[in-house]
Amino acid sequence: EDAVAGSPPTQRLLVVANRLPVSAVRRGEDSWSLEISAGGLVSALLGVKEFEARWIGWAGVNVPDEVGQKALTKALAEKRCIPVFLDEEIVHQYYNGYCNNILWPLFHYLGLPQEDRLATTRSFQSQFAAYKKANQMFADVVNQHYEEGDVVWCHDYHLMFLPECLKKHNSKMKVGWFLHTPFPSSEIHRTLPSRSELLSAVLAADLVGFHTYDYARHFVSACTRILGLEGTPEGVEDDQGRLTRVAAFPIGIDSDRFIRALEVPQVQVHIKELMERFAGRKVMLGVDRLDMIKGIPQKILAFEKFLEENPYWRDRVVLLQIAVPTRTDVPEYQKLTSQVHEIVGRINGRFGTLTRVPIHHLDRSLDFHALCALYAVTDIALVTSLRDGMNLVSYEFVACQDEKKGVLILSEFAGAAQSLGAGALLVNPWNITEVAAAIGKALNMSDEEREKRHQINFLHVTEHTAQEWAEFFVSELNDTVVEAQLRITQ
Ligand code: ADQ
């Protein structure tokens, strides 16, 4: 994890995200056990040797007492993590409220929550106040730990106010902000009561990044239409001629980690077991967090339509849908879970036999090795997000398919459609007939076409890695700041 001996890291990177990449469990008054949760961002930054990364974020637990906070801070320091302590009320209003109930659905074109108008106005206001307060709390921790020359990289829709809080304190700080979700059309963004304040706060950053060129364009036109600022090919310019650079930085995965995992004996045993279990049937796979944006009901309905129209395949294909529950305390998510269960039950009742069902649905997360084995035995992956910033599942599937060369059916509303569109079968997930037809096409595709399509995507996934993404963002941020200084001195 440390830089290679003999070549000391030249720059410190402070990565600020809502959640730290660790799960903390309290074992006693002053003892904690920590587990690193490996996500895309963690592996991206572990692989980067040019700078030394430190993480700043919330540990996901409420620690009201000072003894507990001190002990957790000490334990986290060993993992290069620095905690921001948020109390329950702030978490409720900022995280559950403004982030997940307002920004998340809006940025995915699901609109603002429909509530009683008066109550909504009140809750919007108090949630927004909590959002700003929480962002300031993150800023305070960054300021405490910042050293001259550090690069500060803020992540995601939780921290749109952070660039402004940081720059107000120290205008020389190098600040970048990256959004992991889509940025919606300005017509959607303008419905948000706090639309202007959020945009201005983000513009305080030196560099603003998105997964795709479309999201970047939406952001620039929101700044033009809502704030009246000029959009240039480089970004957005304010009245004083200060430029905020805006650009696309499509994320990738640590593809080697997946490819290497397929060689692990335990994974190979698992692959063999799965192949025996599903022998004689084509395996279709969906892996998603259980979220409205992932289009899980639409995917299953399309599969039903396919079975309805293609009796030949009823006994010859199986859909494995692995859906990790998230935000389980939110009523809409509970409703989605029961809706999915109901549809799966109906289809299995309709097309199942005493010994076989067409859909295996699991409400849980799989460990990394089990996930890799599943990806490897899959014939067709179904990614039907209604909107998705990028969608890494599609990348992970491609990385694990160099033996099988399976087909990726991919929503045109996932950012990944821009990068994997050439090899995938692109679909409109709202059009169930079209998705059902794509399933038929994938099942009947010639080996030659399958291999050709896979090859294009495999090349992309292995060449555009998460590590490269992180290095590119940080080097662009450094360059942007140098260029801005040159402009001032000229
Ligand atoms: P997510 O919405 O979480 O990420 P995605 O990009 O697909 O979506 O990443 C999900 C990750 O969780 C993948 O690494 C996947 O392997 C894992 N995962 C999902 N279901 C799982 C299961 N059942 N068991 C085990 N692991 C599971 C957000 C945005 C995306 C964007 C990423 C990164 O919504 O659009 O691509 O951030 O920027």
mmCIF file of C-alpha atoms in Angstrom, residues 48-303:
data_model
loop_
_atom_site.group_PDB
_atom_site.id
_atom_site.type_symbol
_atom_site.label_atom_id
_atom_site.label_comp_id
_atom_site.label_asym_id
_atom_site.label_seq_id
_atom_site.Cartn_x
_atom_site.Cartn_y
_atom_site.Cartn_z
ATOM 1 C CA VAL A 48 -1.782 4.525 -7.817
ATOM 2 C CA LYS A 49 1.856 4.953 -6.885
ATOM 3 C CA GLU A 50 2.422 8.596 -7.715
ATOM 4 C CA PHE A 51 0.787 10.026 -4.648
ATOM 5 C CA GLU A 52 0.062 9.072 -1.122
ATOM 6 C CA ALA A 53 -3.670 8.910 -0.490
ATOM 7 C CA ARG A 54 -5.471 9.664 2.760
ATOM 8 C CA TRP A 55 -9.214 9.269 3.158
ATOM 9 C CA ILE A 56 -11.531 11.637 4.949
ATOM 10 C CA GLY A 57 -15.154 10.640 5.561
ATOM 11 C CA TRP A 58 -17.868 9.333 7.828
ATOM 12 C CA ALA A 59 -17.267 5.867 9.295
ATOM 13 C CA GLY A 60 -20.967 4.959 9.030
ATOM 14 C CA VAL A 61 -21.460 4.674 12.802
ATOM 15 C CA ASN A 62 -22.737 7.039 15.445
ATOM 16 C CA VAL A 63 -20.044 7.599 18.105
ATOM 17 C CA PRO A 64 -21.440 10.074 20.645
ATOM 18 C CA ASP A 65 -18.728 9.695 23.295
ATOM 19 C CA GLU A 66 -15.256 11.186 23.288
ATOM 20 C CA VAL A 67 -13.509 7.967 24.394
ATOM 21 C CA GLY A 68 -15.023 6.106 21.464
ATOM 22 C CA GLN A 69 -14.171 8.872 19.005
ATOM 23 C CA LYS A 70 -10.546 9.000 20.126
ATOM 24 C CA ALA A 71 -10.141 5.233 19.892
ATOM 25 C CA LEU A 72 -11.755 5.092 16.458
ATOM 26 C CA THR A 73 -9.620 7.966 15.168
ATOM 27 C CA LYS A 74 -6.507 6.121 16.329
ATOM 28 C CA ALA A 75 -7.545 2.805 14.774
ATOM 29 C CA LEU A 76 -8.467 4.500 11.487
ATOM 30 C CA ALA A 77 -5.147 6.346 11.320
ATOM 31 C CA GLU A 78 -3.420 3.004 10.716
ATOM 32 C CA LYS A 79 -5.514 2.600 7.572
ATOM 33 C CA ARG A 80 -4.764 6.167 6.506
ATOM 34 C CA CYS A 81 -8.341 7.144 7.220
ATOM 35 C CA ILE A 82 -9.570 10.250 9.052
ATOM 36 C CA PRO A 83 -13.109 10.268 10.421
ATOM 37 C CA VAL A 84 -15.773 12.964 10.286
ATOM 38 C CA PHE A 85 -18.196 12.416 13.168
ATOM 39 C CA LEU A 86 -21.823 13.041 12.311
ATOM 40 C CA ASP A 87 -24.576 12.726 14.901
ATOM 41 C CA GLU A 88 -27.841 10.869 14.254
ATOM 42 C CA GLU A 89 -29.908 13.948 13.539
ATOM 43 C CA ILE A 90 -27.449 15.232 10.928
ATOM 44 C CA VAL A 91 -27.243 11.802 9.314
ATOM 45 C CA HIS A 92 -31.013 11.681 9.154
ATOM 46 C CA GLN A 93 -31.432 15.124 7.592
ATOM 47 C CA TYR A 94 -28.276 15.317 5.456
ATOM 48 C CA TYR A 95 -27.685 11.721 4.369
ATOM 49 C CA ASN A 96 -31.090 10.032 4.392
ATOM 50 C CA GLY A 97 -32.869 13.284 3.655
ATOM 51 C CA TYR A 98 -31.178 15.686 1.294
ATOM 52 C CA CYS A 99 -28.719 13.245 -0.316
ATOM 53 C CA ASN A 100 -30.761 10.130 -0.740
ATOM 54 C CA ASN A 101 -34.304 11.400 -0.765
ATOM 55 C CA ILE A 102 -33.784 14.504 -2.882
ATOM 56 C CA LEU A 103 -30.551 14.586 -4.888
ATOM 57 C CA TRP A 104 -30.296 10.864 -5.704
ATOM 58 C CA PRO A 105 -33.767 10.527 -7.300
ATOM 59 C CA LEU A 106 -33.526 13.916 -9.015
ATOM 60 C CA PHE A 107 -30.129 13.214 -10.603
ATOM 61 C CA HIS A 108 -31.534 9.930 -11.926
ATOM 62 C CA TYR A 109 -34.575 11.622 -13.504
ATOM 63 C CA LEU A 110 -36.967 10.224 -10.907
ATOM 64 C CA GLY A 111 -38.161 13.708 -9.913
ATOM 65 C CA LEU A 112 -38.454 15.428 -6.566
ATOM 66 C CA PRO A 113 -40.256 13.479 -3.832
ATOM 67 C CA GLN A 114 -44.019 13.935 -3.939
ATOM 68 C CA GLU A 115 -45.192 14.862 -0.481
ATOM 69 C CA ASP A 116 -47.640 17.169 1.129
ATOM 70 C CA ARG A 117 -46.570 20.575 -0.226
ATOM 71 C CA LEU A 118 -46.211 22.358 3.081
ATOM 72 C CA ALA A 119 -44.360 19.511 4.738
ATOM 73 C CA THR A 120 -42.103 19.201 1.706
ATOM 74 C CA THR A 121 -41.164 22.852 1.740
ATOM 75 C CA ARG A 122 -40.305 22.652 5.405
ATOM 76 C CA SER A 123 -38.361 19.436 5.095
ATOM 77 C CA PHE A 124 -36.520 20.631 1.968
ATOM 78 C CA GLN A 125 -35.356 23.660 3.897
ATOM 79 C CA SER A 126 -34.242 21.867 7.026
ATOM 80 C CA GLN A 127 -32.618 19.079 5.024
ATOM 81 C CA PHE A 128 -30.755 21.579 2.907
ATOM 82 C CA ALA A 129 -29.555 23.397 6.023
ATOM 83 C CA ALA A 130 -28.300 20.075 7.428
ATOM 84 C CA TYR A 131 -26.612 19.304 4.098
ATOM 85 C CA LYS A 132 -24.680 22.562 4.210
ATOM 86 C CA LYS A 133 -23.811 22.022 7.855
ATOM 87 C CA ALA A 134 -22.537 18.502 7.183
ATOM 88 C CA ASN A 135 -20.442 19.732 4.244
ATOM 89 C CA GLN A 136 -18.891 22.361 6.536
ATOM 90 C CA MET A 137 -18.068 19.599 9.050
ATOM 91 C CA PHE A 138 -16.203 17.696 6.311
ATOM 92 C CA ALA A 139 -14.414 20.930 5.374
ATOM 93 C CA ASP A 140 -13.334 21.515 8.975
ATOM 94 C CA VAL A 141 -11.655 18.100 9.077
ATOM 95 C CA VAL A 142 -9.964 18.679 5.708
ATOM 96 C CA ASN A 143 -8.675 22.057 6.917
ATOM 97 C CA GLN A 144 -7.237 20.470 10.055
ATOM 98 C CA HIS A 145 -5.239 17.940 8.056
ATOM 99 C CA TYR A 146 -4.351 19.926 4.953
ATOM 100 C CA GLU A 147 -0.698 20.658 4.257
ATOM 101 C CA GLU A 148 0.517 23.010 1.568
ATOM 102 C CA GLY A 149 0.828 21.237 -1.782
ATOM 103 C CA ASP A 150 -1.815 18.608 -1.028
ATOM 104 C CA VAL A 151 -4.426 17.823 -3.635
ATOM 105 C CA VAL A 152 -8.000 17.626 -2.327
ATOM 106 C CA TRP A 153 -10.376 15.412 -4.308
ATOM 107 C CA CYS A 154 -14.047 15.650 -3.275
ATOM 108 C CA HIS A 155 -16.447 12.923 -4.311
ATOM 109 C CA ASP A 156 -20.058 12.767 -5.276
ATOM 110 C CA TYR A 157 -23.434 14.391 -4.730
ATOM 111 C CA HIS A 158 -23.101 14.274 -0.947
ATOM 112 C CA LEU A 159 -20.398 16.931 -1.018
ATOM 113 C CA MET A 160 -21.435 19.555 -3.552
ATOM 114 C CA PHE A 161 -20.890 22.335 -1.027
ATOM 115 C CA LEU A 162 -17.442 21.178 -0.041
ATOM 116 C CA PRO A 163 -15.441 22.962 -2.794
ATOM 117 C CA GLU A 164 -16.907 26.309 -1.723
ATOM 118 C CA CYS A 165 -16.322 25.667 1.999
ATOM 119 C CA LEU A 166 -12.689 24.749 1.279
ATOM 120 C CA LYS A 167 -11.903 27.619 -1.059
ATOM 121 C CA LYS A 168 -13.436 30.176 1.304
ATOM 122 C CA HIS A 169 -10.999 29.028 3.951
ATOM 123 C CA ASN A 170 -7.976 28.806 1.646
ATOM 124 C CA SER A 171 -8.272 29.998 -1.942
ATOM 125 C CA LYS A 172 -4.904 28.394 -2.824
ATOM 126 C CA MET A 173 -6.017 24.856 -2.043
ATOM 127 C CA LYS A 174 -6.130 22.576 -5.117
ATOM 128 C CA VAL A 175 -9.687 21.297 -5.142
ATOM 129 C CA GLY A 176 -11.299 18.830 -7.547
ATOM 130 C CA TRP A 177 -14.843 17.459 -7.439
ATOM 131 C CA PHE A 178 -16.088 14.335 -9.204
ATOM 132 C CA LEU A 179 -19.695 13.195 -9.569
ATOM 133 C CA HIS A 180 -20.369 9.439 -9.652
ATOM 134 C CA THR A 181 -24.027 9.777 -10.677
ATOM 135 C CA PRO A 182 -25.400 11.323 -13.861
ATOM 136 C CA PHE A 183 -25.781 15.082 -13.926
ATOM 137 C CA PRO A 184 -29.283 15.558 -15.334
ATOM 138 C CA SER A 185 -30.473 17.883 -18.051
ATOM 139 C CA SER A 186 -30.673 21.511 -16.897
ATOM 140 C CA GLU A 187 -34.472 21.220 -17.300
ATOM 141 C CA ILE A 188 -34.450 18.695 -14.445
ATOM 142 C CA HIS A 189 -31.867 20.459 -12.308
ATOM 143 C CA ARG A 190 -33.840 23.709 -12.425
ATOM 144 C CA THR A 191 -36.745 22.150 -10.514
ATOM 145 C CA LEU A 192 -34.533 21.883 -7.420
ATOM 146 C CA PRO A 193 -35.281 24.698 -4.945
ATOM 147 C CA SER A 194 -31.579 25.121 -4.093
ATOM 148 C CA ARG A 195 -30.427 24.822 -7.734
ATOM 149 C CA SER A 196 -28.278 27.990 -7.854
ATOM 150 C CA GLU A 197 -26.526 27.620 -4.537
ATOM 151 C CA LEU A 198 -25.460 24.071 -5.368
ATOM 152 C CA LEU A 199 -24.075 25.006 -8.774
ATOM 153 C CA SER A 200 -22.131 27.986 -7.423
ATOM 154 C CA ALA A 201 -20.683 25.865 -4.617
ATOM 155 C CA VAL A 202 -19.403 23.234 -7.067
ATOM 156 C CA LEU A 203 -17.940 25.939 -9.320
ATOM 157 C CA ALA A 204 -15.598 26.967 -6.516
ATOM 158 C CA ALA A 205 -13.542 23.841 -7.398
ATOM 159 C CA ASP A 206 -10.645 24.113 -9.860
ATOM 160 C CA LEU A 207 -11.696 21.005 -11.762
ATOM 161 C CA VAL A 208 -15.143 19.388 -11.997
ATOM 162 C CA GLY A 209 -15.376 15.876 -13.426
ATOM 163 C CA PHE A 210 -18.142 13.594 -14.707
ATOM 164 C CA HIS A 211 -18.286 10.071 -16.138
ATOM 165 C CA THR A 212 -19.460 11.182 -19.573
ATOM 166 C CA TYR A 213 -19.303 14.139 -21.884
ATOM 167 C CA ASP A 214 -23.131 14.391 -21.782
ATOM 168 C CA TYR A 215 -23.183 14.906 -18.004
ATOM 169 C CA ALA A 216 -20.465 17.553 -18.307
ATOM 170 C CA ARG A 217 -22.478 19.313 -21.016
ATOM 171 C CA HIS A 218 -25.645 19.214 -18.866
ATOM 172 C CA PHE A 219 -23.725 20.763 -15.999
ATOM 173 C CA VAL A 220 -22.300 23.543 -18.143
ATOM 174 C CA SER A 221 -25.715 24.374 -19.592
ATOM 175 C CA ALA A 222 -27.260 24.401 -16.106
ATOM 176 C CA CYS A 223 -24.617 26.986 -15.132
ATOM 177 C CA THR A 224 -25.391 29.011 -18.244
ATOM 178 C CA ARG A 225 -29.169 28.901 -17.936
ATOM 179 C CA ILE A 226 -29.545 29.092 -14.178
ATOM 180 C CA LEU A 227 -26.553 31.241 -13.176
ATOM 181 C CA GLY A 228 -26.170 33.148 -16.444
ATOM 182 C CA LEU A 229 -22.482 32.227 -16.679
ATOM 183 C CA GLU A 230 -20.593 31.646 -19.868
ATOM 184 C CA GLY A 231 -19.834 28.075 -20.947
ATOM 185 C CA THR A 232 -16.549 27.659 -22.862
ATOM 186 C CA PRO A 233 -15.009 24.505 -24.379
ATOM 187 C CA GLU A 234 -12.890 24.271 -21.197
ATOM 188 C CA GLY A 235 -15.638 24.770 -18.655
ATOM 189 C CA VAL A 236 -17.484 27.637 -17.011
ATOM 190 C CA GLU A 237 -16.227 31.201 -16.636
ATOM 191 C CA ASP A 238 -17.528 33.581 -13.987
ATOM 192 C CA ASP A 239 -18.035 37.350 -14.220
ATOM 193 C CA GLN A 240 -14.448 38.003 -13.140
ATOM 194 C CA GLY A 241 -13.047 35.676 -15.798
ATOM 195 C CA ARG A 242 -12.200 32.857 -13.351
ATOM 196 C CA LEU A 243 -12.469 29.507 -15.098
ATOM 197 C CA THR A 244 -13.711 26.276 -13.511
ATOM 198 C CA ARG A 245 -12.581 23.448 -15.732
ATOM 199 C CA VAL A 246 -15.271 20.877 -16.539
ATOM 200 C CA ALA A 247 -14.417 17.590 -18.228
ATOM 201 C CA ALA A 248 -15.323 13.923 -18.649
ATOM 202 C CA PHE A 249 -13.286 11.285 -16.801
ATOM 203 C CA PRO A 250 -14.908 7.882 -17.395
ATOM 204 C CA ILE A 251 -14.090 5.580 -14.479
ATOM 205 C CA GLY A 252 -12.807 2.020 -14.992
ATOM 206 C CA ILE A 253 -12.182 -1.024 -12.803
ATOM 207 C CA ASP A 254 -9.080 -2.808 -11.548
ATOM 208 C CA SER A 255 -9.482 -5.406 -14.314
ATOM 209 C CA ASP A 256 -6.370 -7.378 -13.306
ATOM 210 C CA ARG A 257 -7.864 -8.067 -9.902
ATOM 211 C CA PHE A 258 -10.818 -9.825 -11.575
ATOM 212 C CA ILE A 259 -8.710 -11.658 -14.140
ATOM 213 C CA ARG A 260 -6.323 -12.911 -11.437
ATOM 214 C CA ALA A 261 -9.227 -14.014 -9.230
ATOM 215 C CA LEU A 262 -10.334 -16.498 -11.900
ATOM 216 C CA GLU A 263 -7.053 -18.387 -11.368
ATOM 217 C CA VAL A 264 -7.616 -18.841 -7.629
ATOM 218 C CA PRO A 265 -8.286 -22.564 -6.917
ATOM 219 C CA GLN A 266 -11.315 -21.815 -4.738
ATOM 220 C CA VAL A 267 -12.854 -19.787 -7.590
ATOM 221 C CA GLN A 268 -12.164 -22.545 -10.099
ATOM 222 C CA VAL A 269 -13.912 -25.074 -7.868
ATOM 223 C CA HIS A 270 -16.841 -22.715 -7.611
ATOM 224 C CA ILE A 271 -16.959 -22.247 -11.399
ATOM 225 C CA LYS A 272 -17.043 -26.003 -11.891
ATOM 226 C CA GLU A 273 -19.869 -26.406 -9.391
ATOM 227 C CA LEU A 274 -21.921 -23.701 -11.058
ATOM 228 C CA MET A 275 -21.357 -25.218 -14.488
ATOM 229 C CA GLU A 276 -22.582 -28.585 -13.268
ATOM 230 C CA ARG A 277 -25.521 -27.031 -11.518
ATOM 231 C CA PHE A 278 -26.705 -25.222 -14.651
ATOM 232 C CA ALA A 279 -25.578 -27.749 -17.259
ATOM 233 C CA GLY A 280 -27.815 -27.745 -20.328
ATOM 234 C CA ARG A 281 -29.086 -24.239 -19.628
ATOM 235 C CA LYS A 282 -27.855 -20.821 -20.689
ATOM 236 C CA VAL A 283 -27.111 -18.617 -17.696
ATOM 237 C CA MET A 284 -28.301 -15.015 -17.614
ATOM 238 C CA LEU A 285 -27.108 -12.771 -14.795
ATOM 239 C CA GLY A 286 -28.146 -9.545 -13.101
ATOM 240 C CA VAL A 287 -26.053 -8.056 -10.245
ATOM 241 C CA ASP A 288 -27.338 -4.833 -8.758
ATOM 242 C CA ARG A 289 -27.848 -2.895 -5.593
ATOM 243 C CA LEU A 290 -31.580 -3.078 -5.039
ATOM 244 C CA ASP A 291 -32.360 0.470 -6.145
ATOM 245 C CA MET A 292 -35.076 1.999 -8.343
ATOM 246 C CA ILE A 293 -32.413 3.247 -10.751
ATOM 247 C CA LYS A 294 -31.315 -0.283 -11.645
ATOM 248 C CA GLY A 295 -34.591 -1.191 -13.425
ATOM 249 C CA ILE A 296 -34.860 -4.629 -11.806
ATOM 250 C CA PRO A 297 -38.672 -5.039 -12.222
ATOM 251 C CA GLN A 298 -38.380 -3.964 -15.883
ATOM 252 C CA LYS A 299 -35.593 -6.517 -16.430
ATOM 253 C CA ILE A 300 -37.602 -9.374 -14.940
ATOM 254 C CA LEU A 301 -40.733 -8.414 -16.884
ATOM 255 C CA ALA A 302 -38.706 -8.451 -20.100
ATOM 256 C CA PHE A 303 -37.451 -11.933 -19.220
#
